[in-house]
Amino acid sequence: MTDGKNGLTYSDAGVDIDAGNELVNQIKPLVKSTRRPGADSEIGGFGGIFDLKAAGFKDPLLIAANDGVGTKLRVAIEAGVHDTVGIDLVAMCVNDLVVQGAEPLFFLDYFATGKLDTAQGVDIVKGIAEGCKLSGCALIGGETAEMPGMYHGDDYDLAGFAVGACERDKLLPSEELTEGDVLLGLTSSGVHSNGFSLVRKIVELSGLSYQEPAPFKSASSGETLGQNLLEPTRIYVKSLLYAIRETDAVKAMAHITGGGFPENIPRVLPDHLSAEVDLSAIEVPEVFSWLSKTGGVEPNEMLRTFNCGVGMIVATGSDNAQAVTDALAEAGETVIPLGRVITRGDDAGVVYKGQLSI
């Protein structure tokens, strides 16, 4: 055997174990910042542990959800902004949990890239930790995969996995949902994390770059198109849990994600009921108007692709609508009286009134 290098190493194949270890060391304080009852948020073991009893549950049901950020990541990559997509990742999972009445308990992430950039990785985990804090769940583990040959250049992908719990008798939607119930809309923070393949196509048609000023904003705002489109998905968890616990009057909720109104609202309605939605009640954010006009996207296509300004819908009895509205407003939400529950006819679960102001 000769001295010196003899044979290939993992590093020669494009995988830097030292960089991975350095990333773990740098994100440990971020992970620790998400501690909550039931989890100490220490990482380094083979699996994360959560203590349901310590979280205060008596007869819980566990509810799980997983999701990604989609091609919004391409906007982040091209704009060079990586510290907010982690919030999107958490939001897309925990907002799906809370609509079933569940309190998010813990979160795990999967980060895959062709070449690990420690600074970029730390920025991504900063966003994930922030999303966990905003939703009250603990980041208890994750996986970083460096895979040259699978991802090229600056490409990376994210996936998230969340688990929540609710007491058995508090599971939503409620069987008490009935004709005449009121629908309340909660405003979105922007495009959230759906429809970005169409968004990117429209930006391409516009001839703009993500570094240029947002064309629908005043020049004095200084906001770029990329910054506006990368506004993180709003996390509704704490405000919704507050309204549920304060009023005991929330009957159902729908997270408006991919598929927009016509795909997501019927998911929480029984077969004999539909949602009547007053489109004229929605103050459509200017980004959606720009997307519609620039891409020539028709209103019905907008409604089945984007949230159009409403990221969450809450159903409650007409006699409790004001109390639920007040609780949500107190928790920081902007609430829109959006419509009502009606008997289903020949429609597919959603009936529109008025016009979308785009």
Coordinates of C-alpha atoms in Angstrom, one line a residue:
M1 CA 0.0 0.0 0.0
T2 CA 1.4 3.4 -1.0
D3 CA 1.2 6.7 0.9
G4 CA -1.2 9.4 0.0
K5 CA -4.5 9.3 -1.7
N6 CA -5.5 5.8 -2.7
G7 CA -9.0 5.5 -4.2
L8 CA -12.1 7.7 -4.4
T9 CA -13.9 9.4 -1.5
Y10 CA -17.5 10.5 -1.1
S11 CA -16.3 14.1 -1.6
D12 CA -14.9 13.1 -5.0
A13 CA -18.4 12.0 -5.9
G14 CA -19.8 15.4 -5.0
V15 CA -21.1 14.8 -1.5
D16 CA -19.5 16.9 1.3
I17 CA -20.1 15.2 4.7
D18 CA -18.3 17.9 6.5
A19 CA -20.6 20.6 5.1
G20 CA -23.6 18.5 6.2
N21 CA -22.2 18.3 9.7
E22 CA -21.6 22.0 9.8
L23 CA -25.2 22.7 8.7
V24 CA -26.5 20.6 11.5
N25 CA -24.3 22.5 14.0
Q26 CA -25.5 25.9 12.7
I27 CA -29.2 25.0 12.8
K28 CA -29.3 23.5 16.3
P29 CA -30.1 26.9 17.9
L30 CA -32.9 27.4 15.4
V31 CA -34.4 24.0 16.1
K32 CA -34.1 24.6 19.9
S33 CA -36.1 27.9 19.5
T34 CA -39.2 25.9 18.5
R35 CA -39.5 24.0 21.8
R36 CA -43.0 23.5 23.2
P37 CA -44.7 21.2 25.8
G38 CA -44.2 17.7 24.6
A39 CA -41.0 18.2 22.7
D40 CA -37.5 19.4 23.7
S41 CA -36.6 20.0 20.1
E42 CA -33.1 18.5 20.3
I43 CA -31.8 17.0 17.1
G44 CA -29.2 14.4 16.5
G45 CA -30.9 11.1 17.2
F46 CA -32.4 8.8 14.7
G47 CA -36.0 10.0 15.4
G48 CA -37.9 12.8 17.1
I49 CA -39.9 12.2 20.2
F50 CA -43.2 13.8 21.2
D51 CA -45.0 13.3 24.5
L52 CA -48.8 13.7 24.0
K53 CA -49.5 13.5 27.7
A54 CA -47.1 16.4 28.4
A55 CA -49.0 18.4 25.7
G56 CA -52.2 18.1 27.7
F57 CA -54.3 15.7 25.6
K58 CA -56.7 13.2 27.2
D59 CA -58.4 11.3 24.3
P60 CA -56.5 12.6 21.2
L61 CA -56.7 11.7 17.5
L62 CA -53.5 12.2 15.6
I63 CA -53.7 14.0 12.2
A64 CA -50.9 14.1 9.8
A65 CA -50.2 16.2 6.7
N66 CA -47.3 16.6 4.2
D67 CA -46.7 19.1 1.4
G68 CA -44.0 21.0 -0.4
V69 CA -43.5 24.5 -1.8
G70 CA -43.8 23.7 -5.4
T71 CA -42.3 25.8 -8.2
K72 CA -42.3 28.9 -5.9
L73 CA -38.9 27.5 -5.1
R74 CA -37.8 28.4 -8.6
V75 CA -38.7 32.0 -7.9
A76 CA -36.7 31.9 -4.7
I77 CA -33.7 30.4 -6.5
E78 CA -33.8 33.0 -9.3
A79 CA -34.4 35.9 -6.9
G80 CA -31.7 34.6 -4.5
V81 CA -34.0 34.7 -1.5
H82 CA -34.2 31.6 0.6
D83 CA -35.2 32.7 4.2
T84 CA -39.0 32.7 3.6
V85 CA -39.8 29.5 1.7
G86 CA -39.4 27.6 4.9
I87 CA -42.4 29.5 6.3
D88 CA -44.4 28.4 3.2
L89 CA -43.3 24.8 3.8
V90 CA -44.7 24.8 7.3
A91 CA -47.8 26.8 6.4
M92 CA -48.9 24.4 3.7
C93 CA -48.8 21.5 6.2
V94 CA -50.1 23.1 9.4
N95 CA -53.0 25.0 7.7
D96 CA -54.2 21.6 6.5
L97 CA -54.1 20.3 10.0
V98 CA -56.0 23.1 11.7
V99 CA -59.0 22.9 9.4
Q100 CA -59.7 19.5 11.0
G101 CA -59.5 21.1 14.5
A102 CA -56.0 19.9 15.2
E103 CA -53.3 21.7 17.1
P104 CA -50.0 21.2 15.2
L105 CA -47.5 19.4 17.5
F106 CA -44.4 18.7 15.5
F107 CA -42.8 19.1 12.1
L108 CA -40.1 17.4 10.1
D109 CA -38.5 18.7 6.9
Y110 CA -36.7 17.1 3.9
F111 CA -34.2 19.3 2.1
A112 CA -32.6 17.9 -1.1
T113 CA -29.9 19.7 -3.2
G114 CA -27.2 19.0 -5.7
K115 CA -24.5 20.8 -3.9
L116 CA -24.9 21.7 -0.2
D117 CA -24.5 25.5 0.4
T118 CA -24.4 25.8 4.2
A119 CA -25.4 29.5 4.2
Q120 CA -28.4 28.7 2.0
G121 CA -29.3 25.7 4.1
V122 CA -29.3 27.9 7.3
D123 CA -31.5 30.5 5.6
I124 CA -34.0 27.8 4.6
V125 CA -34.1 26.3 8.2
K126 CA -34.5 29.8 9.6
G127 CA -37.8 30.0 7.7
I128 CA -38.9 26.6 8.8
A129 CA -38.2 27.5 12.4
E130 CA -40.1 30.7 12.0
G131 CA -43.0 28.9 10.5
C132 CA -43.0 26.4 13.4
K133 CA -43.0 29.2 16.0
L134 CA -45.9 31.0 14.2
S135 CA -47.9 27.8 14.4
G136 CA -46.8 26.6 17.8
C137 CA -45.3 23.3 16.7
A138 CA -41.8 21.9 17.4
L139 CA -39.2 21.2 14.7
I140 CA -38.1 17.8 16.0
G141 CA -36.1 16.5 13.0
G142 CA -35.4 16.4 9.3
E143 CA -33.2 15.2 6.6
T144 CA -30.7 16.9 4.3
A145 CA -29.8 15.1 1.1
E146 CA -26.9 16.1 -1.1
M147 CA -27.5 14.4 -4.5
P148 CA -25.3 15.5 -7.4
G149 CA -26.7 14.2 -10.6
M150 CA -30.3 14.5 -9.4
Y151 CA -30.3 18.2 -8.9
H152 CA -28.3 20.6 -11.0
G153 CA -26.8 24.1 -10.4
D154 CA -28.6 25.9 -7.6
D155 CA -31.7 23.6 -7.7
Y156 CA -33.1 22.3 -4.5
D157 CA -36.4 20.9 -3.2
L158 CA -38.3 20.9 0.1
A159 CA -40.9 18.7 1.6
G160 CA -42.5 19.0 5.0
F161 CA -44.3 16.6 7.3
A162 CA -46.5 17.8 10.2
V163 CA -48.5 15.9 12.9
G164 CA -51.2 17.5 15.0
A165 CA -53.8 16.3 17.5
C166 CA -57.3 17.1 18.6
E167 CA -59.6 15.7 21.2
R168 CA -61.8 13.1 19.7
D169 CA -65.0 15.0 20.2
K170 CA -63.6 18.2 18.6
L171 CA -62.8 16.8 15.2
L172 CA -63.9 19.0 12.3
P173 CA -65.9 19.4 10.1
S174 CA -68.8 19.0 12.4
E175 CA -71.8 16.9 11.5
E176 CA -74.0 19.9 12.6
L177 CA -73.2 21.9 9.4
T178 CA -76.5 22.9 7.9
E179 CA -78.2 25.1 5.4
G180 CA -78.1 28.8 6.4
D181 CA -74.7 28.6 8.1
V182 CA -72.5 31.6 7.5
L183 CA -69.2 31.5 5.5
L184 CA -66.4 33.8 6.7
G185 CA -63.3 34.5 4.6
L186 CA -59.9 35.2 6.0
T187 CA -57.6 37.3 3.8
S188 CA -54.5 35.9 2.4
S189 CA -51.0 37.4 2.5
G190 CA -50.7 37.1 -1.3
V191 CA -50.3 34.3 -3.8
H192 CA -49.3 31.9 -1.0
S193 CA -47.8 28.7 -2.5
N194 CA -50.1 27.6 -5.3
G195 CA -50.3 28.3 -9.0
F196 CA -46.6 29.2 -9.4
S197 CA -46.2 27.4 -12.7
L198 CA -48.8 29.8 -14.1
V199 CA -47.2 32.7 -12.2
R200 CA -43.8 32.0 -13.7
K201 CA -45.3 31.7 -17.2
I202 CA -47.0 35.1 -16.8
V203 CA -43.8 36.7 -15.5
E204 CA -42.0 35.2 -18.6
L205 CA -44.6 36.7 -20.9
S206 CA -44.3 40.1 -19.1
G207 CA -40.6 40.3 -19.9
L208 CA -39.8 41.3 -16.3
S209 CA -37.2 39.9 -14.0
Y210 CA -37.8 39.1 -10.3
Q211 CA -35.3 41.8 -9.4
E212 CA -37.3 44.6 -11.1
P213 CA -39.9 46.8 -9.3
A214 CA -43.3 45.1 -8.9
P215 CA -45.3 46.7 -11.7
F216 CA -48.5 46.9 -9.6
K217 CA -46.8 48.7 -6.7
S218 CA -45.9 52.4 -6.4
A219 CA -42.3 53.2 -7.2
S220 CA -41.8 54.6 -3.7
S221 CA -42.5 51.2 -2.2
G222 CA -39.2 49.8 -3.4
E223 CA -40.7 46.3 -3.6
T224 CA -39.4 44.0 -6.3
L225 CA -41.6 41.6 -8.2
G226 CA -39.7 38.7 -6.6
Q227 CA -40.2 40.1 -3.1
N228 CA -44.0 40.4 -3.6
L229 CA -44.4 36.9 -5.1
L230 CA -42.2 35.4 -2.3
E231 CA -44.4 36.8 0.5
P232 CA -44.9 33.8 2.7
T233 CA -48.1 31.9 3.0
R234 CA -50.1 33.1 5.9
I235 CA -50.3 30.7 8.9
Y236 CA -53.8 30.8 10.4
V237 CA -53.2 28.2 13.1
K238 CA -53.1 30.3 16.3
S239 CA -56.0 32.6 15.3
L240 CA -58.2 29.7 14.3
L241 CA -57.5 27.6 17.4
Y242 CA -58.3 30.7 19.5
A243 CA -61.6 31.2 17.7
I244 CA -62.4 27.5 18.1
R245 CA -61.7 27.5 21.8
E246 CA -63.2 30.8 22.6
T247 CA -66.5 30.3 20.8
D248 CA -67.0 26.5 20.4
A249 CA -68.9 27.6 17.3
V250 CA -66.7 26.8 14.3
K251 CA -68.3 24.0 12.3
A252 CA -65.9 23.7 9.3
M253 CA -62.9 25.3 7.7
A254 CA -61.4 25.1 4.2
H255 CA -57.8 25.9 3.4
I256 CA -57.8 27.5 -0.1
T257 CA -54.8 25.9 -1.8
G258 CA -54.3 24.3 -5.2
G259 CA -57.7 24.1 -6.9
G260 CA -58.9 27.3 -5.3
F261 CA -62.5 27.8 -4.3
P262 CA -64.2 25.1 -6.4
E263 CA -61.9 22.3 -5.3
N264 CA -61.3 23.0 -1.7
I265 CA -64.6 24.3 -0.3
P266 CA -66.6 21.1 -1.2
R267 CA -64.1 19.0 0.6
V268 CA -65.6 20.0 3.9
L269 CA -69.3 19.9 2.9
P270 CA -71.6 17.0 3.0
D271 CA -73.0 15.9 -0.4
H272 CA -76.3 17.6 0.1
L273 CA -74.9 21.1 0.8
S274 CA -73.1 23.7 -1.3
A275 CA -71.4 27.0 -0.6
E276 CA -72.8 30.2 -2.0
V277 CA -69.9 32.7 -2.3
D278 CA -70.3 36.4 -2.9
L279 CA -67.3 37.3 -5.1
S280 CA -68.0 41.0 -4.8
A281 CA -67.2 40.8 -1.1
I282 CA -63.6 40.0 -1.9
E283 CA -61.0 42.8 -2.1
V284 CA -58.7 41.2 -4.6
P285 CA -55.0 42.0 -4.0
E286 CA -53.4 43.9 -6.9
V287 CA -51.0 41.0 -7.6
F288 CA -53.9 38.9 -8.7
S289 CA -55.3 41.6 -10.9
W290 CA -51.8 42.0 -12.6
L291 CA -51.6 38.2 -13.1
S292 CA -55.0 38.1 -14.6
K293 CA -54.6 41.0 -17.0
T294 CA -51.0 40.2 -18.0
G295 CA -51.7 36.6 -18.7
G296 CA -55.2 37.0 -20.0
V297 CA -56.4 34.6 -17.3
E298 CA -60.2 34.4 -17.0
P299 CA -62.0 34.9 -13.6
N300 CA -63.1 31.2 -13.4
E301 CA -59.5 30.1 -14.1
M302 CA -58.2 32.5 -11.4
L303 CA -60.7 31.1 -8.9
R304 CA -59.6 27.5 -9.6
T305 CA -55.9 28.3 -9.5
F306 CA -55.3 31.0 -6.9
N307 CA -56.7 32.0 -3.5
C308 CA -57.6 35.5 -5.0
G309 CA -57.2 37.1 -1.6
V310 CA -59.0 34.6 0.6
G311 CA -56.7 31.9 2.1
M312 CA -59.1 30.3 4.6
I313 CA -62.8 29.9 4.9
V314 CA -64.7 29.3 8.2
A315 CA -68.2 28.1 8.5
T316 CA -70.4 28.8 11.6
G317 CA -74.0 29.1 12.6
S318 CA -75.7 32.4 11.7
D319 CA -76.3 33.1 15.4
N320 CA -72.6 32.7 16.2
A321 CA -71.2 34.5 13.2
Q322 CA -70.5 37.7 15.0
A323 CA -68.8 36.0 18.0
V324 CA -66.5 34.0 15.6
T325 CA -65.8 37.1 13.6
D326 CA -64.8 39.0 16.7
A327 CA -62.6 36.2 18.0
L328 CA -60.8 36.0 14.7
A329 CA -60.4 39.8 14.5
E330 CA -59.0 39.8 18.0
A331 CA -56.5 37.2 17.0
G332 CA -55.3 39.4 14.1
E333 CA -57.3 38.2 11.1
T334 CA -59.1 40.3 8.6
V335 CA -62.5 38.7 8.2
I336 CA -64.9 39.0 5.2
P337 CA -68.6 38.0 5.3
L338 CA -68.2 35.7 2.3
G339 CA -71.5 33.8 1.9
R340 CA -73.6 31.0 3.2
V341 CA -74.3 27.3 3.1
I342 CA -77.2 26.3 0.8
T343 CA -78.9 23.1 -0.3
R344 CA -77.0 21.6 -3.2
G345 CA -78.7 21.6 -6.6
D346 CA -77.0 20.6 -9.9
D347 CA -73.9 22.5 -9.0
A348 CA -70.5 21.0 -8.0
G349 CA -70.5 22.3 -4.5
V350 CA -69.8 26.1 -5.0
V351 CA -72.2 28.7 -6.4
Y352 CA -71.0 32.2 -7.1
K353 CA -72.7 35.5 -6.7
G354 CA -71.4 38.8 -8.0
Q355 CA -68.2 39.4 -9.8
L356 CA -64.5 39.1 -8.9
S357 CA -63.0 42.6 -9.0
I358 CA -59.9 42.0 -11.0

